[in-house]
Coordinates of C-alpha atoms in Angstrom, one line a residue:
Chain A
M86 CA -110.5 -20.6 50.6
K87 CA -113.1 -22.0 52.4
T88 CA -115.3 -22.2 49.3
L89 CA -111.9 -24.1 47.7
K90 CA -111.9 -26.7 50.6
S91 CA -115.6 -26.8 50.3
L92 CA -115.7 -27.8 46.7
G93 CA -112.3 -30.0 47.0
Y94 CA -114.8 -31.9 49.2
F95 CA -117.6 -32.1 46.9
V96 CA -115.7 -33.0 44.1
G97 CA -112.4 -35.0 45.6
L98 CA -114.1 -38.3 45.8
P99 CA -116.2 -38.5 42.5
I100 CA -112.8 -37.8 41.0
V101 CA -111.0 -40.4 42.3
L102 CA -114.3 -42.9 41.6
I103 CA -114.2 -42.0 37.7
A104 CA -110.1 -42.8 37.9
A105 CA -110.4 -45.7 39.1
W106 CA -112.9 -46.3 36.8
W107 CA -111.4 -45.6 33.9
A108 CA -108.8 -47.7 35.1
A109 CA -110.5 -50.8 35.2
T110 CA -111.7 -50.5 31.8
Q111 CA -108.4 -49.6 30.2
G112 CA -107.6 -52.9 27.9
G113 CA -111.4 -53.7 26.8
G114 CA -113.4 -54.1 29.9
S115 CA -117.4 -55.6 30.2
F116 CA -119.6 -54.6 27.8
Y117 CA -122.3 -53.8 29.4
V118 CA -119.5 -51.3 31.6
P119 CA -118.4 -48.5 29.2
D120 CA -115.3 -46.7 29.9
P121 CA -115.6 -43.3 30.3
D122 CA -115.0 -41.9 27.1
Q123 CA -117.5 -44.0 25.5
L124 CA -120.0 -42.7 28.5
V125 CA -119.0 -38.9 27.9
T126 CA -119.8 -39.2 24.0
A127 CA -123.0 -40.4 24.7
F128 CA -124.0 -38.5 27.1
R129 CA -122.9 -36.2 24.7
T130 CA -124.8 -37.2 21.7
V131 CA -128.2 -38.3 23.5
W132 CA -128.2 -35.6 26.0
L133 CA -127.0 -32.4 24.8
G134 CA -128.6 -33.2 21.8
D135 CA -132.7 -33.5 20.6
G136 CA -132.4 -35.9 23.9
F137 CA -132.5 -32.8 25.5
T138 CA -135.9 -31.4 24.0
Q139 CA -137.2 -34.3 23.5
D140 CA -137.2 -36.6 27.1
A141 CA -134.9 -34.6 29.7
L142 CA -137.2 -31.4 29.1
P143 CA -140.1 -33.0 29.7
S144 CA -139.4 -35.3 32.9
I145 CA -137.8 -32.4 34.3
A146 CA -141.2 -30.1 33.9
R147 CA -143.4 -32.5 35.4
L148 CA -141.1 -33.4 37.9
L149 CA -140.8 -29.7 38.9
V150 CA -144.7 -29.2 38.5
G151 CA -145.3 -32.4 40.5
L152 CA -142.8 -30.9 43.5
A153 CA -144.6 -27.6 42.8
L154 CA -147.6 -28.6 43.1
S155 CA -146.9 -31.0 46.4
I156 CA -145.6 -27.7 48.0
V157 CA -148.8 -25.9 47.4
L158 CA -151.2 -28.6 48.6
G159 CA -148.8 -30.0 51.2
V160 CA -148.2 -26.8 53.3
G161 CA -151.9 -25.1 52.5
L162 CA -153.4 -28.4 54.0
G163 CA -150.6 -29.0 56.4
I164 CA -151.6 -25.5 58.0
A165 CA -155.4 -25.6 58.0
I166 CA -155.5 -29.1 59.6
G167 CA -152.3 -28.4 61.9
S168 CA -153.9 -25.7 63.0
I169 CA -157.5 -26.9 64.9
D170 CA -157.0 -29.9 67.5
W171 CA -160.1 -31.9 66.6
V172 CA -159.3 -31.9 62.4
R173 CA -155.7 -33.0 63.0
W174 CA -157.1 -36.2 65.8
L175 CA -159.6 -37.3 63.4
L176 CA -157.4 -37.1 60.2
S177 CA -153.7 -38.4 61.3
P178 CA -154.3 -41.9 61.3
L179 CA -156.2 -41.8 58.1
L180 CA -153.0 -39.5 56.5
E181 CA -150.3 -42.1 57.8
F182 CA -152.8 -45.1 55.8
L183 CA -152.3 -42.8 52.8
R184 CA -148.4 -42.4 53.6
A185 CA -148.0 -45.7 53.9
V186 CA -149.5 -46.9 50.3
P187 CA -146.5 -47.0 47.9
S188 CA -147.8 -44.8 45.3
T189 CA -146.0 -46.4 42.7
I190 CA -149.2 -48.9 43.1
M191 CA -151.2 -46.3 42.0
I192 CA -149.8 -45.5 38.7
P193 CA -151.8 -48.8 37.3
V194 CA -155.2 -47.8 39.3
L195 CA -154.1 -44.1 37.5
L196 CA -153.6 -45.5 33.7
L197 CA -157.5 -46.4 34.2
L198 CA -158.6 -42.9 35.9
I199 CA -156.8 -40.2 34.1
G200 CA -155.4 -42.1 30.8
I201 CA -151.6 -42.2 29.6
N202 CA -150.8 -38.9 29.8
D203 CA -148.4 -35.8 31.7
A204 CA -151.8 -35.3 34.1
M205 CA -150.9 -39.3 35.2
K206 CA -147.7 -38.6 35.5
V207 CA -147.7 -35.5 37.7
T208 CA -151.0 -36.9 40.1
V209 CA -148.2 -40.0 40.6
I210 CA -145.1 -37.9 41.3
V211 CA -148.0 -35.5 43.7
L212 CA -149.0 -38.4 45.7
G213 CA -145.5 -39.5 46.8
C214 CA -144.2 -35.9 47.8
L215 CA -147.3 -34.7 48.9
W216 CA -147.0 -37.0 52.0
P217 CA -143.7 -36.1 53.6
I218 CA -144.8 -32.1 53.3
L219 CA -148.4 -32.4 54.4
L220 CA -147.0 -34.3 57.7
N221 CA -144.4 -32.6 58.6
T222 CA -146.1 -29.4 58.1
I223 CA -148.9 -30.7 60.3
K224 CA -146.6 -31.6 62.9
G225 CA -144.8 -28.0 62.6
V226 CA -148.2 -26.0 62.7
A227 CA -149.1 -27.6 65.8
S228 CA -145.9 -27.6 67.7
I229 CA -145.7 -23.6 67.5
D230 CA -144.4 -22.1 70.8
E231 CA -147.4 -21.3 73.3
V232 CA -145.1 -18.2 74.0
Q233 CA -144.4 -17.7 70.8
S234 CA -148.4 -17.9 69.3
D235 CA -149.5 -15.8 73.5
T236 CA -147.2 -13.1 71.9
G237 CA -148.9 -13.0 68.5
R238 CA -152.2 -12.6 70.3
V239 CA -151.4 -10.1 72.8
Y240 CA -150.2 -7.6 69.8
G241 CA -153.3 -8.8 67.3
L242 CA -151.8 -10.7 65.7
T243 CA -154.6 -12.7 63.9
G244 CA -155.7 -14.4 60.6
I245 CA -153.3 -14.2 57.5
D246 CA -151.0 -12.0 59.5
R247 CA -150.5 -14.5 62.0
M248 CA -149.9 -17.5 59.0
R249 CA -147.4 -14.8 57.4
Y250 CA -145.6 -13.9 60.3
L251 CA -145.8 -16.4 63.0
V252 CA -147.4 -19.4 61.6
L253 CA -145.6 -20.0 58.6
P254 CA -141.9 -19.2 59.3
A255 CA -142.8 -21.5 62.5
A256 CA -143.1 -24.1 60.8
S257 CA -140.8 -23.3 58.5
P258 CA -137.8 -25.7 59.5
Q259 CA -140.3 -29.1 59.4
I260 CA -141.8 -27.6 56.2
F261 CA -138.2 -27.8 55.0
A262 CA -137.7 -31.1 56.5
G263 CA -140.5 -32.8 54.2
I264 CA -139.6 -30.9 51.1
R265 CA -136.1 -32.4 51.6
Q266 CA -137.4 -35.4 51.7
S267 CA -140.5 -35.6 49.0
L268 CA -137.5 -34.1 46.4
A269 CA -136.0 -37.7 46.4
V270 CA -139.0 -39.2 46.3
G271 CA -140.0 -37.1 43.3
L272 CA -137.1 -38.3 41.2
V273 CA -137.7 -42.0 41.6
L274 CA -141.8 -41.3 40.9
M275 CA -140.2 -39.0 37.8
V276 CA -138.6 -41.9 36.4
V277 CA -141.2 -45.2 37.9
S278 CA -144.0 -43.2 35.8
E279 CA -142.0 -43.0 32.6
M280 CA -141.6 -46.7 32.8
F281 CA -145.1 -47.7 31.9
A282 CA -146.7 -46.5 28.4
A283 CA -144.8 -43.9 28.5
T284 CA -143.8 -42.6 24.4
E285 CA -141.2 -39.7 26.5
G286 CA -139.2 -39.2 29.3
I287 CA -135.6 -39.8 30.7
G288 CA -137.0 -43.2 32.0
Y289 CA -138.7 -44.0 28.7
A290 CA -135.5 -43.6 27.3
I291 CA -133.5 -45.5 29.8
I292 CA -135.6 -48.4 29.2
N293 CA -135.8 -48.0 25.2
F294 CA -132.1 -48.1 25.5
Q295 CA -131.7 -50.9 27.3
N296 CA -134.0 -52.7 24.8
R297 CA -131.5 -51.3 22.2
I298 CA -129.1 -52.7 24.1
D299 CA -127.2 -49.1 24.0
I300 CA -125.7 -49.7 26.8
P301 CA -123.7 -46.6 27.2
E302 CA -126.3 -44.9 25.9
M303 CA -128.4 -46.3 29.0
W304 CA -125.9 -45.5 31.4
S305 CA -125.8 -42.2 30.2
G306 CA -129.5 -41.7 31.5
I307 CA -128.6 -43.0 34.7
V308 CA -125.8 -40.6 35.3
L309 CA -128.0 -37.8 33.8
L310 CA -130.9 -38.6 36.6
G311 CA -127.6 -38.7 39.3
L312 CA -126.8 -35.2 38.3
L313 CA -130.4 -33.9 38.1
G314 CA -130.7 -35.3 42.0
V315 CA -127.7 -33.6 42.9
A316 CA -128.8 -30.1 40.9
L317 CA -132.0 -30.9 42.8
S318 CA -130.3 -31.1 46.4
V319 CA -128.1 -27.9 45.5
L320 CA -131.0 -25.4 44.7
F321 CA -132.7 -26.4 47.7
Q322 CA -129.9 -26.1 49.9
I323 CA -129.4 -22.4 48.9
V324 CA -132.5 -22.0 49.3
Q325 CA -133.4 -23.4 52.5
G326 CA -130.1 -21.4 53.3
R327 CA -131.8 -18.4 52.6
V328 CA -135.3 -18.8 54.6
L329 CA -133.8 -20.7 57.2
G330 CA -130.8 -18.9 57.8
W331 CA -132.1 -18.1 61.2
Y332 CA -132.7 -21.1 62.1
E333 CA -129.3 -22.3 61.9
G334 CA -128.0 -19.1 63.5
L335 CA -130.4 -20.4 66.5
K336 CA -129.4 -23.6 66.9
E337 CA -125.6 -22.7 66.7
S338 CA -126.2 -20.1 69.5
A339 CA -128.5 -22.3 71.6
N340 CA -125.2 -25.0 71.6
D341 CA -122.9 -21.7 73.1
Chain B
M59 CA -156.8 9.0 92.8
T60 CA -160.2 8.5 93.5
D61 CA -161.0 10.3 90.5
H62 CA -162.9 7.6 87.9
Q63 CA -161.6 9.4 84.6
D64 CA -158.1 8.2 84.9
V65 CA -159.0 4.8 86.0
R66 CA -156.4 3.1 83.1
L67 CA -157.5 -0.7 84.3
R68 CA -159.9 -2.4 86.7
V69 CA -159.8 -5.9 87.9
D70 CA -163.5 -6.5 89.2
K71 CA -163.9 -9.7 91.1
V72 CA -162.4 -11.7 89.0
K73 CA -162.3 -15.2 89.7
K74 CA -160.6 -18.2 87.9
V75 CA -161.7 -22.2 88.9
Y76 CA -160.2 -24.7 86.7
S77 CA -162.1 -27.9 86.3
R78 CA -159.3 -30.8 85.8
D79 CA -160.5 -34.6 85.7
G80 CA -164.0 -33.4 87.0
K81 CA -162.4 -31.7 90.1
E82 CA -162.8 -28.2 90.3
F83 CA -160.1 -26.1 91.5
E84 CA -160.3 -22.1 92.5
A85 CA -157.2 -20.3 91.7
V86 CA -158.1 -17.1 92.0
K87 CA -160.9 -16.5 94.6
S88 CA -162.1 -13.1 94.0
L89 CA -159.6 -9.9 93.0
T90 CA -160.7 -6.6 92.6
F91 CA -158.2 -3.2 92.2
D92 CA -158.2 -0.6 90.2
L93 CA -154.7 0.7 88.6
H94 CA -154.6 4.6 87.4
Q95 CA -152.7 6.4 85.0
G96 CA -148.9 6.7 85.7
E97 CA -149.1 4.5 88.2
F98 CA -146.7 1.7 88.5
A99 CA -147.8 -1.2 90.5
C100 CA -146.0 -4.4 91.1
L101 CA -147.9 -7.9 92.4
V102 CA -146.3 -10.3 94.7
G103 CA -146.9 -13.0 96.5
P104 CA -145.8 -16.5 96.9
S105 CA -145.0 -19.3 94.0
G106 CA -148.9 -21.2 93.5
S107 CA -150.6 -17.7 94.0
G108 CA -151.9 -17.3 90.8
K109 CA -150.4 -15.0 89.5
T110 CA -150.0 -16.2 86.2
T111 CA -153.1 -16.9 85.9
L112 CA -154.3 -14.0 87.0
L113 CA -152.0 -11.9 84.9
K114 CA -153.1 -13.9 81.9
C115 CA -157.1 -13.1 82.7
I116 CA -156.1 -9.7 82.5
A117 CA -154.4 -9.6 79.5
G118 CA -157.1 -11.9 78.2
L119 CA -155.5 -14.6 76.9
M120 CA -157.8 -16.3 79.5
A121 CA -161.2 -15.8 80.3
P122 CA -161.9 -15.4 84.0
T123 CA -164.8 -18.2 85.5
S124 CA -166.9 -14.4 86.8
G125 CA -166.0 -10.7 87.3
A126 CA -164.9 -8.3 84.5
V127 CA -161.6 -6.6 83.2
V128 CA -162.2 -2.9 81.6
L129 CA -159.2 -1.7 80.2
D130 CA -160.0 2.4 79.3
G131 CA -163.5 2.1 79.7
R132 CA -164.5 -1.4 77.8
P133 CA -164.6 -5.1 78.8
V134 CA -161.8 -7.5 77.9
N135 CA -162.9 -10.0 76.2
G136 CA -159.4 -11.2 74.5
P137 CA -156.8 -9.6 73.9
A138 CA -156.8 -6.1 73.8
R139 CA -155.3 -3.2 71.7
G140 CA -153.6 -1.1 74.3
M141 CA -152.8 -3.8 76.3
A142 CA -148.7 -4.4 75.8
V143 CA -147.3 -7.6 77.8
V144 CA -144.1 -8.7 78.9
F145 CA -143.4 -12.4 78.8
Q146 CA -140.7 -14.2 81.3
E147 CA -139.1 -16.2 78.5
Y148 CA -137.8 -13.7 76.4
G149 CA -135.7 -16.5 74.2
R150 CA -139.6 -17.5 72.8
S151 CA -141.5 -14.2 73.7
L152 CA -139.2 -12.7 70.6
Y153 CA -139.5 -14.4 67.2
P154 CA -136.4 -15.6 66.2
W155 CA -137.0 -15.4 62.3
M156 CA -136.9 -11.6 62.5
T157 CA -134.7 -9.0 63.2
V158 CA -134.7 -6.7 66.2
A159 CA -136.0 -4.1 64.9
A160 CA -138.7 -6.2 62.6
N161 CA -139.8 -7.6 65.7
I162 CA -140.5 -3.9 67.3
E163 CA -142.1 -3.3 64.1
L164 CA -144.5 -5.9 63.9
P165 CA -147.1 -5.0 66.4
L166 CA -147.4 -1.5 64.3
K167 CA -147.5 -3.0 61.2
I168 CA -150.5 -5.3 62.3
A169 CA -152.3 -2.2 63.7
K170 CA -151.4 -0.6 60.3
L171 CA -148.9 2.5 60.8
S172 CA -147.9 4.5 58.7
K173 CA -144.7 3.4 58.0
A174 CA -143.0 6.7 58.7
E175 CA -144.4 6.3 62.0
R176 CA -143.5 2.9 62.6
R177 CA -140.6 4.1 61.7
A178 CA -140.3 6.6 64.2
R179 CA -141.7 4.6 66.5
V180 CA -138.9 1.8 66.3
D181 CA -136.5 4.2 66.9
E182 CA -137.3 5.8 69.8
A183 CA -138.4 2.8 71.4
L184 CA -134.7 1.2 70.6
H185 CA -133.4 4.5 72.1
S186 CA -135.7 3.8 75.2
V187 CA -133.8 0.8 75.9
G188 CA -130.2 1.6 74.9
L189 CA -129.9 -0.9 72.0
E190 CA -129.8 1.5 68.7
Q191 CA -127.0 -0.5 67.7
A192 CA -129.0 -4.0 68.1
R193 CA -132.2 -3.1 65.6
N194 CA -130.2 -5.4 62.5
S195 CA -129.4 -8.2 64.9
Y196 CA -131.4 -11.3 65.4
P197 CA -132.8 -12.1 69.1
W198 CA -130.3 -15.5 69.2
Q199 CA -127.4 -13.2 68.9
L200 CA -128.1 -10.8 72.0
S201 CA -127.7 -11.7 75.2
G202 CA -130.5 -12.3 77.8
G203 CA -130.9 -9.4 79.0
M204 CA -130.6 -7.4 75.7
Q205 CA -133.3 -10.2 74.1
Q206 CA -135.4 -8.8 77.2
R207 CA -134.6 -4.8 76.2
V208 CA -136.4 -5.6 73.1
A209 CA -139.2 -7.2 74.6
I210 CA -139.3 -4.0 76.6
A211 CA -138.9 -1.8 73.1
R212 CA -141.2 -3.6 71.5
A213 CA -143.9 -3.4 74.0
V214 CA -143.2 0.5 74.7
A215 CA -143.3 1.0 70.8
T216 CA -146.9 -0.4 70.9
H217 CA -147.7 3.1 73.9
P218 CA -150.0 0.9 75.6
S219 CA -152.3 1.9 77.9
V220 CA -151.3 -0.7 80.3
L221 CA -148.0 -2.7 80.2
L222 CA -148.4 -6.2 82.1
M223 CA -145.4 -7.8 82.9
D224 CA -145.1 -11.3 83.9
E225 CA -141.9 -12.2 86.1
P226 CA -139.8 -10.3 83.7
F227 CA -136.4 -10.6 85.1
A228 CA -136.8 -14.4 86.6
A229 CA -134.7 -16.0 83.8
V230 CA -131.2 -13.6 83.7
D231 CA -128.9 -12.8 86.3
A232 CA -128.7 -10.7 89.1
Q233 CA -126.3 -7.8 87.7
T234 CA -128.3 -7.7 84.6
R235 CA -131.7 -7.8 86.9
A236 CA -130.7 -5.1 88.7
D237 CA -129.8 -2.8 85.5
L238 CA -132.6 -4.0 83.5
E239 CA -134.7 -2.8 86.7
D240 CA -134.0 0.9 86.2
L241 CA -133.9 0.9 83.1
V242 CA -138.1 -0.1 83.8
R243 CA -138.4 2.5 85.5
S244 CA -136.8 5.5 82.8
V245 CA -139.2 4.3 80.6
W246 CA -142.1 4.1 82.5
K247 CA -141.0 7.5 83.7
R248 CA -140.0 8.9 80.4
H249 CA -143.2 7.3 78.3
N250 CA -145.6 8.5 81.3
M251 CA -146.6 5.0 81.6
T252 CA -148.7 2.7 83.7
I253 CA -147.5 -0.2 84.9
L254 CA -148.4 -3.7 86.3
F255 CA -145.3 -6.0 87.7
V256 CA -146.2 -9.5 88.4
T257 CA -143.1 -10.4 90.7
H258 CA -142.3 -13.2 93.3
D259 CA -139.0 -11.3 94.5
I260 CA -140.4 -9.1 97.6
E261 CA -137.3 -6.8 97.2
E262 CA -137.8 -6.0 93.5
S263 CA -141.8 -5.2 94.2
V264 CA -140.7 -2.8 96.5
Y265 CA -138.0 -1.1 94.8
L266 CA -140.0 -0.9 92.0
G267 CA -143.4 -0.2 92.4
E268 CA -145.3 3.1 93.5
R269 CA -147.8 0.3 95.1
V270 CA -147.1 -3.6 96.0
L271 CA -150.3 -5.7 95.9
V272 CA -149.9 -8.6 98.1
L273 CA -151.3 -11.8 96.6
S274 CA -152.3 -14.6 99.0
S275 CA -151.5 -18.6 98.3
S276 CA -154.8 -19.5 96.0
P277 CA -157.2 -19.2 96.6
T278 CA -155.8 -16.0 95.8
V279 CA -157.5 -12.7 96.8
I280 CA -155.6 -9.5 97.8
Q281 CA -153.9 -9.8 101.0
D282 CA -152.5 -6.5 101.2
D283 CA -151.9 -3.2 99.5
V284 CA -148.9 -1.5 100.7
K285 CA -148.3 2.1 99.3
I286 CA -144.6 2.3 98.7
D287 CA -143.5 6.6 99.8
L288 CA -140.2 5.9 98.9
P289 CA -138.4 9.7 96.9
D290 CA -138.7 9.0 93.4
E291 CA -135.9 8.8 92.2
R292 CA -134.7 5.6 93.2
G293 CA -131.0 3.8 92.1
Q294 CA -129.9 0.1 93.5
L295 CA -127.5 1.2 96.1
G296 CA -129.1 4.5 97.7
T297 CA -132.5 3.3 97.5
R298 CA -132.1 0.1 99.1
S299 CA -129.8 1.3 102.1
L300 CA -133.0 3.2 103.3
T301 CA -134.3 2.6 106.5
R302 CA -137.6 3.3 104.6
F303 CA -137.1 0.8 102.3
S304 CA -136.5 -2.0 104.9
E305 CA -139.4 -0.8 106.6
L306 CA -141.5 -1.9 103.4
R307 CA -139.5 -4.9 102.4
A308 CA -140.3 -6.2 106.3
H309 CA -144.0 -5.3 106.2
V310 CA -144.2 -6.8 102.6
Y311 CA -142.3 -9.9 103.6
G312 CA -144.3 -10.2 106.5
Q313 CA -147.9 -10.2 104.5
V314 CA -146.2 -12.8 101.9
Q315 CA -145.6 -14.9 105.2
I316 CA -149.7 -14.7 106.2
A317 CA -150.3 -15.6 102.8
K318 CA -148.2 -18.4 102.4
T319 CA -148.8 -19.5 106.2
N320 CA -152.9 -18.8 106.1
K321 CA -153.9 -20.9 103.1
T322 CA -157.8 -19.7 103.4
G323 CA -156.2 -16.1 102.7
M324 CA -156.5 -13.5 105.4
V325 CA -158.4 -10.8 104.2
T326 CA -157.3 -7.2 105.8
S327 CA -159.9 -4.9 107.1
R328 CA -159.0 -2.6 104.3
Q329 CA -159.9 -5.4 101.6
A330 CA -162.9 -6.4 103.8
A331 CA -164.2 -2.9 102.3
V332 CA -163.6 -3.8 98.6
L333 CA -164.7 -7.1 98.8

């Protein structure tokens, strides 16, 4: 019953909006706005056919590789930087500067440096996704509770064990907050990196349909991006629920 | 008691000076005492008598400016195996991402004990504090008193040479506190432990300890070393209504008052001999 109710909230408004859209486009809408039927047909032919392997899969693969690299780099560097005060103080202004540079502006530079290939696109994604994860991890690691830390020292928790049993779990709420931010950033960068000098990818396909005035097909790409975003978010929440179940419980018990 | 062999913990002329903004502040002047196997000693002192500083020095969490702490004949230069600590802030000392059993097991894992040994010790420790049914709960699902019992179980499971307790019951309500006091006495007896219990509560120190060390205010020295000659079996009602309990409490209270008013730290004749 509870899951049914939350499912209702999840799909309720989209259903209403689709119905409204359907009603508005009956009796010949705008040329630029397809009706739901046209869109579904376009979506099927484009994305459930060759488009899936040719454009969607490479995009998703680059996004996932980019996110994975960002998480590994961000958490790894974040722990190293966050653990040593002077390193953190030394690097923080620089990191804030680098974070503030929009990574899309690096695309022309990376085109020159790396060339037109997957590595360049993944690099763009990493350059955008790294910062929220890195900065959040640093903050999480640096703000580990003193008593938790003292307890660890008393019981001989050092080195790798300390990372595994204390530092990573203690910083995990902040790490997850960082990953959450970088998911949205990553999706944007995935598309944008495919709009310049690309030969495949969802972003490339959308631009291509627009040039050819294939309006329903163009819209179907945008819908795919939306669905991809939702899927990522749902997946993220499932993982977060597993890993951070204790944190939710702790917060609730603190509110009692 | 003078036998050299059974000295567990030796605190030898420990001094701690902080420097803040170029100014030096002498928190602990010079402390010397021995703790013998099986002893339950309470350190009591007015607030600001450097109790926590001293405890951190003994635990190896803080280096003394001079002097030495020796555990089982080995100098303490950092957290030492064989020393367990129960902190006042149980909520922050237990790891909220681990279950009760995992919290207790963690120090044993670090000490590389076998799985069977770890399991046996966790079971035994949970039994000692009466929390068998909470083994798979998370700390934050338990009441404050139960959380502190988990922290005690974690310390007990390491089979420490010396157990240090830093005002462990200061943050729980009176009824829970009385229960926990009796629990610590029973755990102490059951495991034949050596305990150094820091508190600001005079009654608690007399009720729990076999010996009460009264600290002066900063710069701290030992104001008095009181032997608590109460019967071994103690109970909240019986023990606290004994005449001897009142006498000892009055004596310790008097010493704490002197410690508070005499900023330089009066040195008793007994202490002078040690210094």
